[in-house]
JSON list of C-alpha atoms in Angstrom, two decimals:
[
{"chain": "A", "resi": 22, "resn": "UNK", "atom": "CA", "xyz": [195.23, 167.55, 30.74]},
{"chain": "A", "resi": 23, "resn": "UNK", "atom": "CA", "xyz": [195.00, 164.27, 28.58]},
{"chain": "A", "resi": 24, "resn": "UNK", "atom": "CA", "xyz": [190.97, 163.34, 29.15]},
{"chain": "A", "resi": 25, "resn": "UNK", "atom": "CA", "xyz": [191.86, 159.69, 27.40]},
{"chain": "A", "resi": 26, "resn": "UNK", "atom": "CA", "xyz": [194.75, 157.68, 28.14]},
{"chain": "A", "resi": 27, "resn": "UNK", "atom": "CA", "xyz": [196.00, 154.32, 26.80]},
{"chain": "A", "resi": 28, "resn": "UNK", "atom": "CA", "xyz": [198.65, 154.00, 29.09]},
{"chain": "A", "resi": 29, "resn": "UNK", "atom": "CA", "xyz": [200.26, 150.82, 27.59]},
{"chain": "A", "resi": 30, "resn": "UNK", "atom": "CA", "xyz": [201.99, 151.88, 24.32]},
{"chain": "A", "resi": 31, "resn": "UNK", "atom": "CA", "xyz": [202.28, 148.41, 23.07]},
{"chain": "A", "resi": 32, "resn": "UNK", "atom": "CA", "xyz": [201.44, 144.88, 23.49]},
{"chain": "A", "resi": 33, "resn": "UNK", "atom": "CA", "xyz": [202.45, 141.64, 21.64]},
{"chain": "A", "resi": 34, "resn": "UNK", "atom": "CA", "xyz": [200.43, 138.58, 21.55]},
{"chain": "A", "resi": 35, "resn": "UNK", "atom": "CA", "xyz": [200.58, 134.89, 20.10]},
{"chain": "A", "resi": 36, "resn": "UNK", "atom": "CA", "xyz": [197.77, 134.09, 16.89]},
{"chain": "A", "resi": 37, "resn": "UNK", "atom": "CA", "xyz": [195.21, 132.87, 18.13]},
{"chain": "A", "resi": 38, "resn": "UNK", "atom": "CA", "xyz": [195.27, 134.19, 21.74]},
{"chain": "A", "resi": 39, "resn": "UNK", "atom": "CA", "xyz": [193.23, 137.06, 22.94]},
{"chain": "A", "resi": 40, "resn": "UNK", "atom": "CA", "xyz": [194.78, 140.59, 23.01]},
{"chain": "A", "resi": 41, "resn": "UNK", "atom": "CA", "xyz": [192.88, 142.80, 25.45]},
{"chain": "A", "resi": 42, "resn": "UNK", "atom": "CA", "xyz": [193.33, 146.81, 24.86]},
{"chain": "A", "resi": 43, "resn": "UNK", "atom": "CA", "xyz": [192.79, 149.04, 27.41]},
{"chain": "A", "resi": 44, "resn": "UNK", "atom": "CA", "xyz": [191.50, 152.66, 28.23]},
{"chain": "A", "resi": 45, "resn": "UNK", "atom": "CA", "xyz": [190.79, 155.28, 30.75]},
{"chain": "A", "resi": 46, "resn": "UNK", "atom": "CA", "xyz": [189.22, 158.63, 30.63]},
{"chain": "A", "resi": 47, "resn": "UNK", "atom": "CA", "xyz": [188.62, 161.23, 33.11]},
{"chain": "A", "resi": 48, "resn": "UNK", "atom": "CA", "xyz": [185.96, 163.36, 31.74]},
{"chain": "A", "resi": 49, "resn": "UNK", "atom": "CA", "xyz": [182.16, 161.87, 33.27]},
{"chain": "A", "resi": 50, "resn": "UNK", "atom": "CA", "xyz": [180.69, 163.89, 30.61]},
{"chain": "A", "resi": 51, "resn": "UNK", "atom": "CA", "xyz": [181.59, 161.42, 27.63]},
{"chain": "A", "resi": 52, "resn": "UNK", "atom": "CA", "xyz": [178.86, 159.17, 26.54]},
{"chain": "A", "resi": 53, "resn": "UNK", "atom": "CA", "xyz": [179.93, 157.28, 23.51]},
{"chain": "A", "resi": 54, "resn": "UNK", "atom": "CA", "xyz": [183.13, 155.63, 23.04]},
{"chain": "A", "resi": 55, "resn": "UNK", "atom": "CA", "xyz": [185.02, 154.01, 19.87]},
{"chain": "A", "resi": 56, "resn": "UNK", "atom": "CA", "xyz": [188.10, 152.54, 18.85]},
{"chain": "A", "resi": 57, "resn": "UNK", "atom": "CA", "xyz": [189.86, 153.06, 15.77]},
{"chain": "A", "resi": 58, "resn": "UNK", "atom": "CA", "xyz": [192.50, 151.05, 13.60]},
{"chain": "A", "resi": 59, "resn": "UNK", "atom": "CA", "xyz": [195.46, 152.42, 12.10]},
{"chain": "A", "resi": 60, "resn": "UNK", "atom": "CA", "xyz": [197.82, 151.04, 9.70]},
{"chain": "A", "resi": 61, "resn": "UNK", "atom": "CA", "xyz": [201.55, 152.92, 8.93]},
{"chain": "A", "resi": 62, "resn": "UNK", "atom": "CA", "xyz": [200.80, 155.54, 6.57]},
{"chain": "A", "resi": 63, "resn": "UNK", "atom": "CA", "xyz": [196.95, 155.22, 6.17]},
{"chain": "A", "resi": 64, "resn": "UNK", "atom": "CA", "xyz": [194.50, 157.21, 8.10]},
{"chain": "A", "resi": 65, "resn": "UNK", "atom": "CA", "xyz": [192.55, 155.66, 11.33]},
{"chain": "A", "resi": 66, "resn": "UNK", "atom": "CA", "xyz": [189.68, 153.47, 10.22]},
{"chain": "A", "resi": 67, "resn": "UNK", "atom": "CA", "xyz": [186.53, 153.13, 12.20]},
{"chain": "A", "resi": 68, "resn": "UNK", "atom": "CA", "xyz": [186.21, 149.60, 14.34]},
{"chain": "A", "resi": 69, "resn": "UNK", "atom": "CA", "xyz": [183.82, 149.39, 16.97]},
{"chain": "A", "resi": 70, "resn": "UNK", "atom": "CA", "xyz": [181.70, 151.80, 19.38]},
{"chain": "A", "resi": 71, "resn": "UNK", "atom": "CA", "xyz": [179.93, 151.70, 22.65]},
{"chain": "A", "resi": 72, "resn": "UNK", "atom": "CA", "xyz": [177.07, 154.23, 24.12]},
{"chain": "A", "resi": 73, "resn": "UNK", "atom": "CA", "xyz": [177.47, 155.00, 27.97]},
{"chain": "A", "resi": 74, "resn": "UNK", "atom": "CA", "xyz": [173.64, 153.37, 28.01]},
{"chain": "A", "resi": 75, "resn": "UNK", "atom": "CA", "xyz": [175.29, 149.87, 27.58]},
{"chain": "A", "resi": 76, "resn": "UNK", "atom": "CA", "xyz": [178.13, 147.87, 28.94]},
{"chain": "A", "resi": 77, "resn": "UNK", "atom": "CA", "xyz": [179.05, 145.67, 26.25]},
{"chain": "A", "resi": 78, "resn": "UNK", "atom": "CA", "xyz": [178.97, 145.89, 22.17]},
{"chain": "A", "resi": 79, "resn": "UNK", "atom": "CA", "xyz": [180.23, 142.74, 20.30]},
{"chain": "A", "resi": 80, "resn": "UNK", "atom": "CA", "xyz": [181.12, 142.91, 16.59]},
{"chain": "A", "resi": 81, "resn": "UNK", "atom": "CA", "xyz": [182.51, 139.56, 15.30]},
{"chain": "A", "resi": 82, "resn": "UNK", "atom": "CA", "xyz": [186.09, 138.96, 17.10]},
{"chain": "A", "resi": 83, "resn": "UNK", "atom": "CA", "xyz": [186.07, 142.20, 18.59]},
{"chain": "A", "resi": 84, "resn": "UNK", "atom": "CA", "xyz": [184.21, 143.01, 21.55]},
{"chain": "A", "resi": 85, "resn": "UNK", "atom": "CA", "xyz": [184.32, 146.54, 23.90]},
{"chain": "A", "resi": 86, "resn": "UNK", "atom": "CA", "xyz": [183.49, 146.69, 27.42]},
{"chain": "A", "resi": 87, "resn": "UNK", "atom": "CA", "xyz": [182.74, 149.87, 29.22]},
{"chain": "A", "resi": 88, "resn": "UNK", "atom": "CA", "xyz": [182.80, 150.15, 33.27]},
{"chain": "A", "resi": 89, "resn": "UNK", "atom": "CA", "xyz": [181.85, 153.67, 33.62]},
{"chain": "A", "resi": 90, "resn": "UNK", "atom": "CA", "xyz": [182.08, 153.62, 37.64]},
{"chain": "A", "resi": 91, "resn": "UNK", "atom": "CA", "xyz": [185.83, 153.03, 36.71]},
{"chain": "A", "resi": 92, "resn": "UNK", "atom": "CA", "xyz": [185.92, 155.41, 33.58]},
{"chain": "A", "resi": 93, "resn": "UNK", "atom": "CA", "xyz": [187.60, 152.46, 31.71]},
{"chain": "A", "resi": 94, "resn": "UNK", "atom": "CA", "xyz": [187.19, 150.72, 28.51]},
{"chain": "A", "resi": 95, "resn": "UNK", "atom": "CA", "xyz": [188.46, 147.50, 26.72]},
{"chain": "A", "resi": 96, "resn": "UNK", "atom": "CA", "xyz": [188.90, 146.16, 23.47]},
{"chain": "A", "resi": 97, "resn": "UNK", "atom": "CA", "xyz": [189.09, 142.44, 23.28]},
{"chain": "A", "resi": 98, "resn": "UNK", "atom": "CA", "xyz": [190.25, 140.52, 20.18]},
{"chain": "A", "resi": 99, "resn": "UNK", "atom": "CA", "xyz": [189.46, 137.06, 19.74]},
{"chain": "A", "resi": 100, "resn": "UNK", "atom": "CA", "xyz": [191.29, 135.30, 18.25]},
{"chain": "A", "resi": 101, "resn": "UNK", "atom": "CA", "xyz": [194.04, 137.59, 17.50]},
{"chain": "A", "resi": 102, "resn": "UNK", "atom": "CA", "xyz": [195.28, 137.51, 13.67]},
{"chain": "A", "resi": 103, "resn": "UNK", "atom": "CA", "xyz": [198.30, 138.69, 12.56]},
{"chain": "A", "resi": 104, "resn": "UNK", "atom": "CA", "xyz": [196.47, 141.11, 10.12]},
{"chain": "A", "resi": 105, "resn": "UNK", "atom": "CA", "xyz": [195.51, 142.71, 13.33]},
{"chain": "A", "resi": 106, "resn": "UNK", "atom": "CA", "xyz": [198.93, 144.13, 14.06]},
{"chain": "A", "resi": 107, "resn": "UNK", "atom": "CA", "xyz": [198.50, 147.71, 14.10]},
{"chain": "A", "resi": 108, "resn": "UNK", "atom": "CA", "xyz": [197.97, 150.71, 16.01]},
{"chain": "A", "resi": 109, "resn": "UNK", "atom": "CA", "xyz": [194.58, 150.83, 18.29]},
{"chain": "A", "resi": 110, "resn": "UNK", "atom": "CA", "xyz": [192.97, 154.38, 19.11]},
{"chain": "A", "resi": 111, "resn": "UNK", "atom": "CA", "xyz": [190.44, 154.69, 21.71]},
{"chain": "A", "resi": 112, "resn": "UNK", "atom": "CA", "xyz": [188.42, 157.90, 21.40]},
{"chain": "A", "resi": 113, "resn": "UNK", "atom": "CA", "xyz": [185.37, 159.48, 23.13]},
{"chain": "A", "resi": 114, "resn": "UNK", "atom": "CA", "xyz": [182.78, 161.93, 22.78]},
{"chain": "A", "resi": 115, "resn": "UNK", "atom": "CA", "xyz": [180.03, 163.77, 24.13]},
{"chain": "A", "resi": 116, "resn": "UNK", "atom": "CA", "xyz": [176.13, 164.79, 23.15]},
{"chain": "A", "resi": 117, "resn": "UNK", "atom": "CA", "xyz": [175.04, 168.09, 22.97]},
{"chain": "A", "resi": 118, "resn": "UNK", "atom": "CA", "xyz": [176.94, 170.91, 21.53]},
{"chain": "A", "resi": 119, "resn": "UNK", "atom": "CA", "xyz": [180.18, 169.08, 21.88]},
{"chain": "A", "resi": 120, "resn": "UNK", "atom": "CA", "xyz": [178.88, 166.11, 19.89]},
{"chain": "A", "resi": 121, "resn": "UNK", "atom": "CA", "xyz": [181.53, 167.01, 17.03]},
{"chain": "A", "resi": 122, "resn": "UNK", "atom": "CA", "xyz": [184.48, 166.86, 19.24]},
{"chain": "A", "resi": 123, "resn": "UNK", "atom": "CA", "xyz": [186.25, 163.60, 19.13]},
{"chain": "A", "resi": 124, "resn": "UNK", "atom": "CA", "xyz": [189.07, 163.54, 21.71]},
{"chain": "A", "resi": 125, "resn": "UNK", "atom": "CA", "xyz": [191.78, 160.69, 21.22]},
{"chain": "A", "resi": 126, "resn": "UNK", "atom": "CA", "xyz": [193.94, 158.53, 23.42]},
{"chain": "A", "resi": 127, "resn": "UNK", "atom": "CA", "xyz": [197.87, 157.97, 22.74]},
{"chain": "A", "resi": 128, "resn": "UNK", "atom": "CA", "xyz": [197.12, 154.81, 20.82]},
{"chain": "A", "resi": 129, "resn": "UNK", "atom": "CA", "xyz": [198.27, 150.92, 21.70]},
{"chain": "A", "resi": 130, "resn": "UNK", "atom": "CA", "xyz": [200.71, 149.42, 19.24]},
{"chain": "A", "resi": 131, "resn": "UNK", "atom": "CA", "xyz": [199.21, 145.49, 19.11]},
{"chain": "A", "resi": 132, "resn": "UNK", "atom": "CA", "xyz": [201.90, 143.24, 17.33]},
{"chain": "A", "resi": 133, "resn": "UNK", "atom": "CA", "xyz": [200.34, 139.65, 16.75]},
{"chain": "A", "resi": 134, "resn": "UNK", "atom": "CA", "xyz": [203.11, 136.83, 16.25]},
{"chain": "A", "resi": 135, "resn": "UNK", "atom": "CA", "xyz": [202.50, 134.42, 13.90]},
{"chain": "B", "resi": 14, "resn": "UNK", "atom": "CA", "xyz": [183.16, 158.02, -3.76]},
{"chain": "B", "resi": 15, "resn": "UNK", "atom": "CA", "xyz": [186.52, 159.53, -2.85]},
{"chain": "B", "resi": 16, "resn": "UNK", "atom": "CA", "xyz": [185.88, 159.76, 0.55]},
{"chain": "B", "resi": 17, "resn": "UNK", "atom": "CA", "xyz": [187.98, 162.37, 2.47]},
{"chain": "B", "resi": 18, "resn": "UNK", "atom": "CA", "xyz": [190.84, 163.93, 0.30]},
{"chain": "B", "resi": 19, "resn": "UNK", "atom": "CA", "xyz": [194.22, 165.55, 2.01]},
{"chain": "B", "resi": 20, "resn": "UNK", "atom": "CA", "xyz": [196.67, 167.45, -0.14]},
{"chain": "B", "resi": 21, "resn": "UNK", "atom": "CA", "xyz": [199.13, 167.51, -0.19]},
{"chain": "B", "resi": 22, "resn": "UNK", "atom": "CA", "xyz": [200.48, 164.58, 0.70]},
{"chain": "B", "resi": 23, "resn": "UNK", "atom": "CA", "xyz": [203.94, 165.47, 2.08]},
{"chain": "B", "resi": 24, "resn": "UNK", "atom": "CA", "xyz": [205.40, 168.91, 2.37]},
{"chain": "B", "resi": 25, "resn": "UNK", "atom": "CA", "xyz": [208.30, 170.97, 3.60]},
{"chain": "B", "resi": 26, "resn": "UNK", "atom": "CA", "xyz": [208.43, 174.37, 4.81]},
{"chain": "B", "resi": 27, "resn": "UNK", "atom": "CA", "xyz": [210.85, 176.64, 6.33]},
{"chain": "B", "resi": 28, "resn": "UNK", "atom": "CA", "xyz": [210.44, 178.33, 9.67]},
{"chain": "B", "resi": 29, "resn": "UNK", "atom": "CA", "xyz": [207.95, 181.38, 9.21]},
{"chain": "B", "resi": 30, "resn": "UNK", "atom": "CA", "xyz": [206.85, 180.36, 5.88]},
{"chain": "B", "resi": 31, "resn": "UNK", "atom": "CA", "xyz": [202.65, 180.06, 5.57]},
{"chain": "B", "resi": 32, "resn": "UNK", "atom": "CA", "xyz": [200.77, 177.41, 4.08]},
{"chain": "B", "resi": 33, "resn": "UNK", "atom": "CA", "xyz": [197.59, 175.62, 3.71]},
{"chain": "B", "resi": 34, "resn": "UNK", "atom": "CA", "xyz": [196.87, 171.86, 3.93]},
{"chain": "B", "resi": 35, "resn": "UNK", "atom": "CA", "xyz": [193.71, 171.34, 1.97]},
{"chain": "B", "resi": 36, "resn": "UNK", "atom": "CA", "xyz": [190.70, 168.90, 3.02]},
{"chain": "B", "resi": 37, "resn": "UNK", "atom": "CA", "xyz": [187.59, 167.90, 0.48]},
{"chain": "B", "resi": 38, "resn": "UNK", "atom": "CA", "xyz": [184.61, 165.37, 1.51]},
{"chain": "B", "resi": 39, "resn": "UNK", "atom": "CA", "xyz": [182.33, 164.23, -1.30]},
{"chain": "B", "resi": 40, "resn": "UNK", "atom": "CA", "xyz": [179.73, 162.50, 1.12]},
{"chain": "B", "resi": 41, "resn": "UNK", "atom": "CA", "xyz": [178.06, 165.58, 2.71]},
{"chain": "B", "resi": 42, "resn": "UNK", "atom": "CA", "xyz": [179.08, 165.50, 5.89]},
{"chain": "B", "resi": 43, "resn": "UNK", "atom": "CA", "xyz": [178.23, 168.13, 8.46]},
{"chain": "B", "resi": 44, "resn": "UNK", "atom": "CA", "xyz": [181.34, 167.21, 10.75]},
{"chain": "B", "resi": 45, "resn": "UNK", "atom": "CA", "xyz": [184.65, 167.93, 9.80]},
{"chain": "B", "resi": 46, "resn": "UNK", "atom": "CA", "xyz": [187.78, 168.01, 12.11]},
{"chain": "B", "resi": 47, "resn": "UNK", "atom": "CA", "xyz": [191.73, 168.48, 11.89]},
{"chain": "B", "resi": 48, "resn": "UNK", "atom": "CA", "xyz": [193.87, 166.47, 13.88]},
{"chain": "B", "resi": 49, "resn": "UNK", "atom": "CA", "xyz": [197.74, 165.99, 14.17]},
{"chain": "B", "resi": 50, "resn": "UNK", "atom": "CA", "xyz": [199.61, 162.46, 15.31]},
{"chain": "B", "resi": 51, "resn": "UNK", "atom": "CA", "xyz": [202.90, 163.14, 16.98]},
{"chain": "B", "resi": 52, "resn": "UNK", "atom": "CA", "xyz": [205.09, 160.19, 18.41]},
{"chain": "B", "resi": 53, "resn": "UNK", "atom": "CA", "xyz": [203.63, 158.87, 22.02]},
{"chain": "B", "resi": 54, "resn": "UNK", "atom": "CA", "xyz": [201.16, 162.01, 21.85]},
{"chain": "B", "resi": 55, "resn": "UNK", "atom": "CA", "xyz": [198.32, 160.02, 19.74]},
{"chain": "B", "resi": 56, "resn": "UNK", "atom": "CA", "xyz": [196.25, 161.91, 17.90]},
{"chain": "B", "resi": 57, "resn": "UNK", "atom": "CA", "xyz": [195.38, 165.74, 18.97]},
{"chain": "B", "resi": 58, "resn": "UNK", "atom": "CA", "xyz": [192.44, 167.60, 17.91]},
{"chain": "B", "resi": 59, "resn": "UNK", "atom": "CA", "xyz": [193.38, 171.06, 16.42]},
{"chain": "B", "resi": 60, "resn": "UNK", "atom": "CA", "xyz": [190.44, 172.49, 15.64]},
{"chain": "B", "resi": 61, "resn": "UNK", "atom": "CA", "xyz": [186.71, 171.09, 14.29]},
{"chain": "B", "resi": 62, "resn": "UNK", "atom": "CA", "xyz": [183.52, 172.21, 12.82]},
{"chain": "B", "resi": 63, "resn": "UNK", "atom": "CA", "xyz": [179.96, 171.01, 13.00]},
{"chain": "B", "resi": 64, "resn": "UNK", "atom": "CA", "xyz": [178.66, 172.71, 9.76]},
{"chain": "B", "resi": 65, "resn": "UNK", "atom": "CA", "xyz": [179.27, 175.40, 7.60]},
{"chain": "B", "resi": 66, "resn": "UNK", "atom": "CA", "xyz": [180.22, 178.55, 9.07]},
{"chain": "B", "resi": 67, "resn": "UNK", "atom": "CA", "xyz": [180.74, 177.08, 12.24]},
{"chain": "B", "resi": 68, "resn": "UNK", "atom": "CA", "xyz": [184.03, 175.88, 13.80]},
{"chain": "B", "resi": 69, "resn": "UNK", "atom": "CA", "xyz": [185.80, 175.61, 17.40]},
{"chain": "B", "resi": 70, "resn": "UNK", "atom": "CA", "xyz": [189.21, 174.95, 18.96]},
{"chain": "B", "resi": 71, "resn": "UNK", "atom": "CA", "xyz": [190.12, 171.76, 19.85]},
{"chain": "B", "resi": 72, "resn": "UNK", "atom": "CA", "xyz": [192.98, 170.80, 22.16]},
{"chain": "B", "resi": 73, "resn": "UNK", "atom": "CA", "xyz": [195.94, 172.06, 20.25]},
{"chain": "B", "resi": 74, "resn": "UNK", "atom": "CA", "xyz": [194.62, 175.31, 17.91]},
{"chain": "B", "resi": 75, "resn": "UNK", "atom": "CA", "xyz": [197.75, 177.43, 18.95]},
{"chain": "B", "resi": 76, "resn": "UNK", "atom": "CA", "xyz": [199.21, 178.56, 15.18]},
{"chain": "B", "resi": 77, "resn": "UNK", "atom": "CA", "xyz": [196.42, 177.22, 13.32]},
{"chain": "B", "resi": 78, "resn": "UNK", "atom": "CA", "xyz": [193.52, 178.65, 11.55]},
{"chain": "B", "resi": 79, "resn": "UNK", "atom": "CA", "xyz": [190.45, 177.05, 10.10]},
{"chain": "B", "resi": 80, "resn": "UNK", "atom": "CA", "xyz": [187.17, 178.50, 8.12]},
{"chain": "B", "resi": 81, "resn": "UNK", "atom": "CA", "xyz": [184.18, 176.20, 6.74]},
{"chain": "B", "resi": 82, "resn": "UNK", "atom": "CA", "xyz": [182.60, 178.24, 3.97]},
{"chain": "B", "resi": 83, "resn": "UNK", "atom": "CA", "xyz": [181.12, 175.62, 2.34]},
{"chain": "B", "resi": 84, "resn": "UNK", "atom": "CA", "xyz": [180.05, 171.67, 3.65]},
{"chain": "B", "resi": 85, "resn": "UNK", "atom": "CA", "xyz": [182.89, 169.85, 1.58]},
{"chain": "B", "resi": 86, "resn": "UNK", "atom": "CA", "xyz": [186.07, 171.82, 2.49]},
{"chain": "B", "resi": 87, "resn": "UNK", "atom": "CA", "xyz": [187.54, 172.72, 5.38]},
{"chain": "B", "resi": 88, "resn": "UNK", "atom": "CA", "xyz": [191.38, 174.25, 5.34]},
{"chain": "B", "resi": 89, "resn": "UNK", "atom": "CA", "xyz": [194.25, 174.21, 7.75]},
{"chain": "B", "resi": 90, "resn": "UNK", "atom": "CA", "xyz": [196.04, 177.19, 7.58]},
{"chain": "B", "resi": 91, "resn": "UNK", "atom": "CA", "xyz": [199.61, 177.26, 9.42]},
{"chain": "B", "resi": 92, "resn": "UNK", "atom": "CA", "xyz": [200.35, 181.22, 9.63]},
{"chain": "B", "resi": 93, "resn": "UNK", "atom": "CA", "xyz": [203.66, 181.29, 10.51]},
{"chain": "B", "resi": 94, "resn": "UNK", "atom": "CA", "xyz": [205.36, 177.73, 10.28]},
{"chain": "B", "resi": 95, "resn": "UNK", "atom": "CA", "xyz": [207.18, 176.54, 13.44]},
{"chain": "B", "resi": 96, "resn": "UNK", "atom": "CA", "xyz": [209.61, 173.32, 13.63]},
{"chain": "B", "resi": 97, "resn": "UNK", "atom": "CA", "xyz": [206.90, 172.40, 16.50]},
{"chain": "B", "resi": 98, "resn": "UNK", "atom": "CA", "xyz": [204.25, 172.12, 14.15]},
{"chain": "B", "resi": 99, "resn": "UNK", "atom": "CA", "xyz": [205.94, 169.23, 11.88]},
{"chain": "B", "resi": 100, "resn": "UNK", "atom": "CA", "xyz": [203.78, 166.30, 12.36]},
{"chain": "B", "resi": 101, "resn": "UNK", "atom": "CA", "xyz": [201.35, 163.81, 10.44]},
{"chain": "B", "resi": 102, "resn": "UNK", "atom": "CA", "xyz": [198.05, 166.02, 9.71]},
{"chain": "B", "resi": 103, "resn": "UNK", "atom": "CA", "xyz": [194.68, 164.30, 9.32]},
{"chain": "B", "resi": 104, "resn": "UNK", "atom": "CA", "xyz": [191.46, 165.17, 8.07]},
{"chain": "B", "resi": 105, "resn": "UNK", "atom": "CA", "xyz": [188.40, 164.15, 8.82]},
{"chain": "B", "resi": 106, "resn": "UNK", "atom": "CA", "xyz": [184.88, 163.80, 8.65]},
{"chain": "B", "resi": 107, "resn": "UNK", "atom": "CA", "xyz": [181.19, 162.98, 9.58]},
{"chain": "B", "resi": 108, "resn": "UNK", "atom": "CA", "xyz": [177.60, 162.92, 9.40]},
{"chain": "B", "resi": 109, "resn": "UNK", "atom": "CA", "xyz": [176.18, 164.92, 12.38]},
{"chain": "B", "resi": 110, "resn": "UNK", "atom": "CA", "xyz": [176.03, 163.35, 15.55]},
{"chain": "B", "resi": 111, "resn": "UNK", "atom": "CA", "xyz": [178.16, 161.39, 17.69]},
{"chain": "B", "resi": 112, "resn": "UNK", "atom": "CA", "xyz": [176.88, 158.12, 16.83]},
{"chain": "B", "resi": 113, "resn": "UNK", "atom": "CA", "xyz": [178.90, 157.88, 13.57]},
{"chain": "B", "resi": 114, "resn": "UNK", "atom": "CA", "xyz": [182.38, 157.31, 13.29]},
{"chain": "B", "resi": 115, "resn": "UNK", "atom": "CA", "xyz": [184.51, 160.18, 11.92]},
{"chain": "B", "resi": 116, "resn": "UNK", "atom": "CA", "xyz": [186.10, 159.18, 8.11]},
{"chain": "B", "resi": 117, "resn": "UNK", "atom": "CA", "xyz": [189.60, 159.95, 7.86]},
{"chain": "B", "resi": 118, "resn": "UNK", "atom": "CA", "xyz": [192.05, 161.15, 5.17]},
{"chain": "B", "resi": 119, "resn": "UNK", "atom": "CA", "xyz": [195.02, 159.19, 4.33]},
{"chain": "B", "resi": 120, "resn": "UNK", "atom": "CA", "xyz": [197.19, 162.53, 5.94]},
{"chain": "B", "resi": 121, "resn": "UNK", "atom": "CA", "xyz": [199.68, 165.27, 5.09]},
{"chain": "B", "resi": 122, "resn": "UNK", "atom": "CA", "xyz": [203.27, 164.64, 6.32]},
{"chain": "B", "resi": 123, "resn": "UNK", "atom": "CA", "xyz": [204.79, 167.80, 7.15]},
{"chain": "B", "resi": 124, "resn": "UNK", "atom": "CA", "xyz": [208.17, 168.81, 8.16]},
{"chain": "B", "resi": 125, "resn": "UNK", "atom": "CA", "xyz": [209.34, 172.54, 9.57]},
{"chain": "B", "resi": 126, "resn": "UNK", "atom": "CA", "xyz": [213.20, 173.33, 9.08]}
]
C-alpha cells in the first residue's frame, strides 16, 4: 500500500519554463512534507519542505503547494534550468512517535532541455 | 564533517551469504534510517531508529536486521542474501523532530547473484 504516490515517472520541460511535479498521499495523519532531489550515483538531497499548517512555502525558484483536502502537493520550479535535471522525490511524515519515519514516493525524473 | 558515511560502495554477494552494510554519521543526529531504491519503486524504508537502543520496522523490513548501540552507527544486516535484495541502499540521519530534512549517504550498490 503506497502511502505517497508520484504518478508521473518522467517530465520534460524547456529551459526557462515552469516545471510542475505532483505528489499525492493517502495517510491523513501525515503533517509534514518534503521534496528531495537526486542526481545519479549520489544520495538524495533535501530541497524544500512544508508543514500542514501552511498551504505554500517558497524558496527562491522553488515553491511547494499543499492542498490538504485533496491530499495533494506540488513542486513548482520557475524558471527551470538544465541543472535542475534530476529525479525528484516527495516524502511525508507524521508527528509524535512516528516523527522519525519518512515515507517517500516513487520519484519523477525531470529533464530540462536547453 | 564527513556527514553520513556508507561502506562499502559496491558489493557482490552470492545467494545465501550474509553481510553487514555499515553506516556512520558524525553530526550527533538522533534519527537514522535505511532505504532501498529500486527502479519504479522509489525509496522504500527498511528500518529506522529514533535513538540509541531504539529501532522500528519500515515498509520493507523482511530479510534485514538492524541494531543501534551508539548514536553514530546504524548497521544493516542481511542474514541470508536473496536476488530480490539486489538494490541500491541508502542510509540517512536527521536531528530529532520531523522538521529537519534527512541527510543521506552516497549509497551502497548491492548485487546478489
